[in-house]
XYZ file of C-alpha atoms in Angstrom:
481
model
C 23.946 53.722 38.910
C 22.913 56.394 36.448
C 19.903 56.045 34.236
C 22.113 56.160 31.139
C 24.344 53.297 32.247
C 21.334 51.063 32.726
C 19.893 51.757 29.276
C 19.508 48.826 26.844
C 21.759 50.726 24.459
C 24.428 51.701 26.964
C 27.086 49.839 25.009
C 26.433 51.477 21.659
C 29.038 54.252 22.087
C 31.813 51.714 22.499
C 30.623 49.877 19.413
C 29.616 52.842 17.234
C 32.098 51.986 14.491
C 30.879 48.394 14.370
C 27.246 49.560 14.387
C 27.770 52.021 11.545
C 29.556 49.381 9.517
C 26.707 46.943 10.168
C 24.181 49.532 9.036
C 26.144 50.337 5.872
C 26.407 46.628 5.019
C 22.674 46.224 5.590
C 21.885 49.166 3.305
C 23.959 47.595 0.533
C 22.247 44.254 1.095
C 18.755 45.777 0.961
C 19.495 47.235 -2.446
C 20.686 43.943 -3.962
C 18.165 42.000 -6.090
C 19.038 38.772 -4.294
C 18.237 40.274 -0.917
C 14.978 41.748 -2.248
C 13.988 38.324 -3.574
C 14.827 36.668 -0.239
C 12.717 39.224 1.647
C 9.763 38.638 -0.669
C 10.106 34.856 -0.378
C 10.257 35.065 3.434
C 7.090 37.135 3.862
C 4.709 35.558 6.439
C 1.203 34.599 5.358
C -0.331 37.148 7.744
C 0.581 40.791 8.245
C -0.400 43.893 10.183
C -3.203 43.634 12.718
C -4.046 40.063 11.701
C -0.503 38.887 12.442
C -0.324 40.781 15.745
C -3.664 39.293 16.783
C -2.588 35.779 15.785
C 0.628 36.044 17.808
C -1.318 37.388 20.789
C -3.814 34.511 20.468
C -1.152 31.792 20.376
C 0.875 33.371 23.186
C -2.355 33.813 25.141
C -3.249 30.157 24.611
C 0.127 29.223 26.091
C -0.592 31.283 29.184
C -4.175 29.984 29.433
C -2.689 26.477 29.407
C -0.272 27.570 32.136
C -3.146 28.858 34.279
C -5.330 25.819 33.626
C -2.535 23.492 34.710
C -2.040 25.511 37.896
C -5.691 25.539 38.899
C -6.937 22.117 37.855
C -5.610 20.261 40.919
C -7.312 22.627 43.390
C -10.667 20.878 43.599
C -9.446 17.432 42.556
C -7.511 16.919 45.787
C -10.766 16.369 47.689
C -12.731 14.738 44.850
C -14.018 11.287 45.870
C -12.683 9.443 42.816
C -9.277 11.108 43.058
C -9.024 10.074 46.703
C -9.990 6.495 45.751
C -7.056 6.248 43.323
C -4.611 8.285 45.413
C -5.507 7.741 49.103
C -2.198 9.394 50.048
C -3.830 12.828 49.529
C -6.483 12.285 52.229
C -5.554 14.408 55.241
C -8.266 13.856 57.857
C -7.455 12.907 61.447
C -7.846 9.171 60.823
C -5.069 9.129 58.193
C -1.296 8.993 58.798
C 0.301 12.332 59.648
C 2.558 12.276 56.602
C -0.425 12.528 54.225
C -0.351 16.336 54.439
C 3.199 16.221 53.057
C 2.265 13.672 50.372
C -0.704 15.803 49.341
C 1.503 18.875 48.977
C 4.171 16.850 47.183
C 1.883 15.571 44.424
C 0.903 19.181 43.724
C 4.297 20.829 44.182
C 6.385 18.320 42.219
C 4.945 19.886 39.076
C 7.023 22.984 39.872
C 10.219 20.914 39.859
C 9.430 19.850 36.309
C 8.813 23.484 35.424
C 12.150 24.427 36.987
C 14.003 21.806 34.934
C 12.250 23.011 31.783
C 13.106 26.649 32.460
C 16.762 25.867 33.141
C 17.041 23.664 30.042
C 16.127 26.756 28.048
C 19.565 28.098 28.935
C 21.000 25.717 26.350
C 18.241 25.031 23.855
C 16.381 28.366 23.734
C 18.740 30.174 21.377
C 19.631 26.979 19.558
C 16.083 25.979 18.579
C 14.603 29.454 18.353
C 11.427 30.718 20.007
C 8.885 28.884 17.825
C 10.436 25.430 17.941
C 11.011 25.695 21.691
C 7.317 26.453 22.183
C 6.359 23.491 19.986
C 8.684 21.203 21.952
C 7.223 22.438 25.226
C 3.684 21.823 23.978
C 4.485 18.266 22.850
C 6.064 17.437 26.217
C 2.990 18.839 27.993
C 0.702 16.631 25.915
C 2.747 13.551 26.815
C 2.660 14.524 30.484
C -1.094 15.162 30.421
C -1.737 11.760 28.826
C 0.333 10.075 31.528
C -1.496 12.005 34.268
C -4.880 11.058 32.837
C -3.891 7.388 32.702
C -2.387 7.307 36.209
C -3.439 4.583 38.649
C -0.628 4.922 41.190
C 0.725 7.810 43.255
C 4.257 7.396 41.846
C 2.951 7.388 38.273
C 1.102 10.646 38.865
C 4.220 12.221 40.383
C 6.354 11.317 37.349
C 3.621 12.467 34.959
C 3.381 15.850 36.683
C 7.155 16.310 36.447
C 6.984 15.659 32.684
C 4.074 18.083 32.257
C 5.990 20.674 34.246
C 9.045 20.217 32.041
C 7.030 21.293 28.999
C 5.419 24.175 30.835
C 8.808 25.410 32.053
C 10.038 25.568 28.464
C 6.943 27.496 27.402
C 6.832 29.993 30.247
C 10.501 30.908 29.740
C 9.993 31.356 25.973
C 6.513 32.724 25.270
C 7.053 36.107 27.014
C 10.266 36.713 25.029
C 8.632 35.665 21.774
C 5.619 37.901 22.299
C 7.724 40.860 23.463
C 10.043 40.561 20.470
C 7.098 40.459 18.062
C 5.183 43.358 19.631
C 5.380 47.101 18.978
C 7.204 48.790 21.861
C 4.282 51.158 22.496
C 1.852 48.246 23.015
C 4.206 45.689 24.556
C 3.158 46.389 28.142
C -0.562 45.982 27.577
C -0.104 42.896 25.375
C 1.994 41.083 27.984
C -0.483 42.067 30.701
C -3.234 40.493 28.609
C -1.200 37.292 28.788
C -1.152 37.649 32.566
C -4.927 37.956 32.523
C -5.124 34.798 30.458
C -3.268 32.914 33.205
C -6.178 33.751 35.499
C -8.619 32.909 32.710
C -7.066 29.427 32.595
C -7.335 29.149 36.381
C -10.967 30.259 36.226
C -12.026 27.711 33.603
C -10.175 24.921 35.431
C -12.153 25.685 38.609
C -15.482 25.662 36.788
C -14.623 22.487 34.866
C -13.609 20.809 38.131
C -16.966 21.857 39.590
C -18.888 20.553 36.558
C -17.228 17.132 36.776
C -17.510 17.014 40.577
C -21.010 15.596 40.114
C -19.656 12.472 38.360
C -18.866 10.974 41.736
C -19.322 7.405 40.488
C -16.727 7.581 37.703
C -13.011 8.326 37.516
C -13.952 10.774 34.755
C -14.574 13.098 37.724
C -10.844 13.884 37.710
C -9.445 12.285 34.547
C -11.386 14.483 32.109
C -10.426 17.814 33.738
C -6.766 16.745 33.672
C -7.002 15.597 30.042
C -8.640 18.784 28.759
C -5.338 20.661 28.949
C -4.314 18.645 25.877
C -6.794 20.665 23.811
C -5.070 23.928 24.725
C -1.634 22.462 23.971
C -2.783 21.302 20.526
C -4.213 24.742 19.733
C -0.926 26.367 20.751
C 1.202 23.998 18.648
C -1.087 24.293 15.619
C -1.189 28.067 15.890
C 2.563 28.611 16.242
C 3.177 26.626 13.051
C 1.540 29.454 11.055
C 3.509 32.242 12.726
C 6.962 33.660 11.942
C 10.047 33.420 14.110
C 11.066 36.383 16.264
C 12.805 39.003 14.056
C 15.435 39.573 16.748
C 16.312 35.888 16.881
C 16.469 35.753 13.073
C 18.753 38.782 12.876
C 20.955 37.447 15.647
C 21.477 34.258 13.648
C 22.279 36.046 10.387
C 18.910 35.494 8.712
C 18.533 39.158 7.809
C 16.114 38.820 4.905
C 13.685 36.824 7.045
C 14.065 39.313 9.908
C 13.237 42.251 7.627
C 10.277 40.371 6.134
C 8.859 39.663 9.602
C 9.307 43.278 10.755
C 7.560 44.436 7.581
C 4.687 42.031 8.198
C 4.357 43.020 11.880
C 4.147 46.707 10.918
C 1.889 45.980 7.937
C 4.125 48.087 5.677
C 6.500 47.433 2.754
C 10.011 46.463 3.782
C 11.294 49.661 2.146
C 9.202 51.832 4.476
C 11.447 54.153 6.572
C 9.904 53.001 9.860
C 10.442 49.334 8.993
C 14.027 50.094 7.975
C 14.610 51.995 11.204
C 13.405 49.068 13.304
C 15.455 46.611 11.253
C 18.671 48.635 11.526
C 18.022 49.279 15.217
C 17.915 45.533 15.857
C 21.084 44.952 13.831
C 22.903 47.750 15.605
C 21.870 46.427 19.016
C 23.144 42.966 18.047
C 26.399 44.456 16.743
C 26.840 46.468 19.943
C 26.257 43.403 22.118
C 28.567 41.288 19.954
C 31.284 43.934 20.418
C 31.341 43.175 24.150
C 33.427 40.057 23.606
C 33.417 36.387 22.760
C 31.868 35.117 25.991
C 28.805 32.941 25.635
C 25.480 34.567 26.612
C 25.325 32.287 29.683
C 28.686 33.534 30.976
C 27.761 37.119 30.168
C 24.768 36.926 32.504
C 27.261 37.015 35.377
C 29.129 40.103 34.153
C 28.410 43.761 34.802
C 30.439 46.510 33.124
C 28.568 49.137 31.157
C 25.870 46.687 30.074
C 25.006 45.722 33.684
C 24.000 42.204 32.593
C 24.120 40.662 36.060
C 22.130 43.472 37.622
C 19.440 43.162 34.957
C 19.224 39.377 35.246
C 19.261 39.515 39.069
C 16.356 42.002 39.092
C 14.326 39.568 37.000
C 15.145 36.716 39.378
C 14.217 38.755 42.460
C 10.937 40.013 40.990
C 9.860 36.463 40.149
C 10.864 35.341 43.650
C 8.816 38.104 45.281
C 5.805 37.204 43.161
C 5.768 33.695 44.581
C 6.597 34.324 48.236
C 3.566 36.606 48.502
C 1.711 33.295 48.749
C -0.518 33.620 45.694
C -0.225 29.932 44.840
C -1.246 29.015 48.351
C -4.672 30.191 47.143
C -4.430 29.107 43.489
C -3.495 25.480 44.218
C -5.520 25.035 47.416
C -8.531 27.338 46.934
C -11.142 24.633 47.543
C -9.290 23.297 50.585
C -8.918 26.808 52.041
C -12.653 27.450 51.821
C -13.408 24.019 53.304
C -11.080 24.890 56.206
C -13.334 27.892 56.861
C -16.194 25.505 57.627
C -17.857 25.726 54.205
C -19.353 22.486 52.872
C -17.980 20.563 49.892
C -20.260 21.955 47.173
C -20.299 25.561 48.367
C -16.504 25.547 48.764
C -16.161 24.596 45.097
C -18.636 27.247 43.981
C -16.854 29.947 45.996
C -13.444 28.771 44.704
C -14.731 29.038 41.116
C -16.183 32.473 41.886
C -12.823 33.423 43.384
C -11.111 32.400 40.141
C -13.631 34.415 38.125
C -13.103 37.534 40.215
C -9.333 36.985 39.945
C -9.616 37.049 36.151
C -11.792 40.178 36.127
C -9.422 42.016 38.495
C -6.486 41.202 36.213
C -8.121 43.195 33.394
C -7.586 46.399 35.395
C -3.823 46.122 34.996
C -4.116 46.123 31.194
C -5.510 49.648 31.253
C -3.032 50.903 33.868
C 0.317 49.371 32.894
C 1.377 51.932 30.271
C -0.207 54.882 32.093
C 1.092 54.348 35.619
C 4.218 52.299 34.977
C 5.692 49.093 36.345
C 7.058 49.998 39.786
C 4.001 51.898 41.119
C 1.704 48.985 40.294
C 4.043 46.500 41.977
C 4.236 48.642 45.122
C 0.448 49.050 45.185
C -0.080 45.309 44.855
C 2.534 44.416 47.483
C 1.053 46.726 50.117
C -2.482 45.455 49.520
C -1.415 41.815 49.667
C 0.540 42.344 52.880
C -2.448 43.929 54.622
C -4.778 41.137 53.429
C -2.445 38.384 54.714
C -2.020 40.059 58.122
C -5.801 40.335 58.492
C -6.229 36.676 57.465
C -3.818 35.646 60.224
C -5.556 37.808 62.840
C -9.042 36.605 61.897
C -7.843 33.004 61.702
C -6.738 33.195 65.329
C -10.238 34.326 66.401
C -12.108 31.699 64.347
C -15.824 32.521 64.668
C -18.503 32.266 61.987
C -18.231 35.993 61.331
C -14.445 35.955 60.980
C -14.690 32.936 58.667
C -16.920 34.879 56.286
C -14.570 37.858 56.440
C -11.585 35.575 55.778
C -13.296 34.222 52.673
C -13.783 37.796 51.433
C -10.133 38.604 52.158
C -9.018 35.745 49.923
C -10.841 37.554 47.118
C -9.215 40.858 48.121
C -5.737 39.318 48.158
C -6.198 37.916 44.647
C -7.392 41.308 43.400
C -4.298 43.160 44.634
C -2.058 40.464 43.189
C -3.846 40.543 39.822
C -3.384 44.307 39.489
C 0.182 44.597 40.747
C 2.085 41.365 40.215
C 0.340 38.863 37.965
C 1.555 39.819 34.490
C 4.237 42.230 35.662
C 6.803 39.587 36.491
C 6.609 38.168 32.962
C 6.891 41.602 31.351
C 9.564 43.243 33.492
C 12.372 40.638 33.178
C 11.889 40.429 29.392
C 12.082 44.218 29.075
C 15.173 45.014 31.134
C 17.694 42.539 29.671
C 19.614 42.932 26.419
C 18.988 40.733 23.398
C 22.257 38.821 23.706
C 21.444 37.450 27.183
C 17.647 37.473 26.900
C 17.177 33.698 26.618
C 19.417 32.707 29.576
C 18.270 35.669 31.703
C 14.601 34.754 31.162
C 15.414 31.138 31.937
C 16.972 32.184 35.267
C 14.076 34.474 36.186
C 11.502 31.822 35.294
C 13.507 29.224 37.242
C 13.280 31.570 40.233
C 9.505 31.621 39.825
C 9.279 27.840 39.871
C 11.752 27.357 42.723
C 9.839 29.601 45.099
C 6.520 28.365 43.720
C 7.580 24.850 44.758
C 8.598 26.077 48.198
C 5.241 27.783 48.855
C 3.086 24.936 47.523
C 5.173 22.251 49.253
C 5.015 23.782 52.737
C 1.332 24.756 52.617
C -0.173 21.385 53.593
C 2.192 20.626 56.508
C 2.079 24.280 57.567
C -1.715 24.389 57.925
C -1.591 21.030 59.690
C 0.921 22.282 62.255
C 0.494 26.059 62.703
C -2.944 26.643 61.129
C -3.610 30.384 60.731
C 0.081 31.158 61.422
C 0.717 30.143 57.797
C -0.677 33.505 56.686
C 1.866 35.364 58.818
C 4.710 33.705 56.928
C 3.182 34.788 53.610
C 2.631 38.392 54.698
């Protein structure tokens, strides 16, 4: 496949007449007093750097919430009060053998909710728009978090985690598109990578909060408060998005041209008559016209077509990249960090401290990718990360088979090394890459499919981890390498 045929604008030649007509109509509209008045009335409250920063903050809060929700269960699984309420998660030798599966299930079922949420975005993403989808996802997460906090039975916690996952699935399949569509192309890579770093920031703070509340061993607040605190992040995200504009590409796609132009003007911090603003506006309209010229198929059906636009190839690449991110085994560490360190013979308190330190180092390592993403490119960083992770997992398996005090210390260090390679090469990349390579017309369903891939393989990894360590011990690391 040639480079030209895989370009986002590969279809523009076949639709040049339609594009020119669209541009001419837009020029006439811009000059009309009614259109000018609509643009002025649609101007967002913020503009320029302030608006870009506000969008980055709200999108970042969504990803911090995502990370917090991933990490919060890590230390709770072995917390005394959590075990009192949910004895099914206790996996010592005196408990039934199926407890390892039940422990993994209560963690992994969250991913099924996320999968359902991501797939539901196939139908509601373009209908509601980016902002309202994010608000809906946040509200569902709040409901799920309340139900988790109030849980007194294993089944109740399972249902509550599915509901929370449903909201998170909606958000994680929408926020990257929203942020990418509201970001300057030159800064899009670094901004999305910042979001990836904020996932690890959420993981980090969840580990430290778990450790802080670990000392409340006489109260169920030991686990209920850490679970409930995610509500704060969801409220901040919902409140923040209410002050922000809709994506200009979504607005233009739905015929709301005056609003689209007003948002582009505000994002650039320039008048809507500025040549650069006009160029961006007409570029979006022409891309929409070119994609509309492809036919009357729905965006969902078009995902499975190729032709000059290569829709299926683009969407499939996004799905595969998200799959590869998960089967590296990163969430084996994220969800079970405390348990992994305890398996290395480290006592309860020290295991939690090291897990929290691991989360902190994970966050710091992710900052490296922000500086490298637009200098080195996407593929080199992914290859670098994959090679480093593979080597770390192989060494973990080898050292696990030896199992001495020295190899246990080295294994603990390698868990830090693995996270570092992942943070640099794969953490934010799999949210940026799928959003970049698909066309506007299929962006919502394609991102839903790629995010669904993430959650499907995330579930697989998290679900098999408990039984796998119970049955093949260090051999688990071989499967992940």
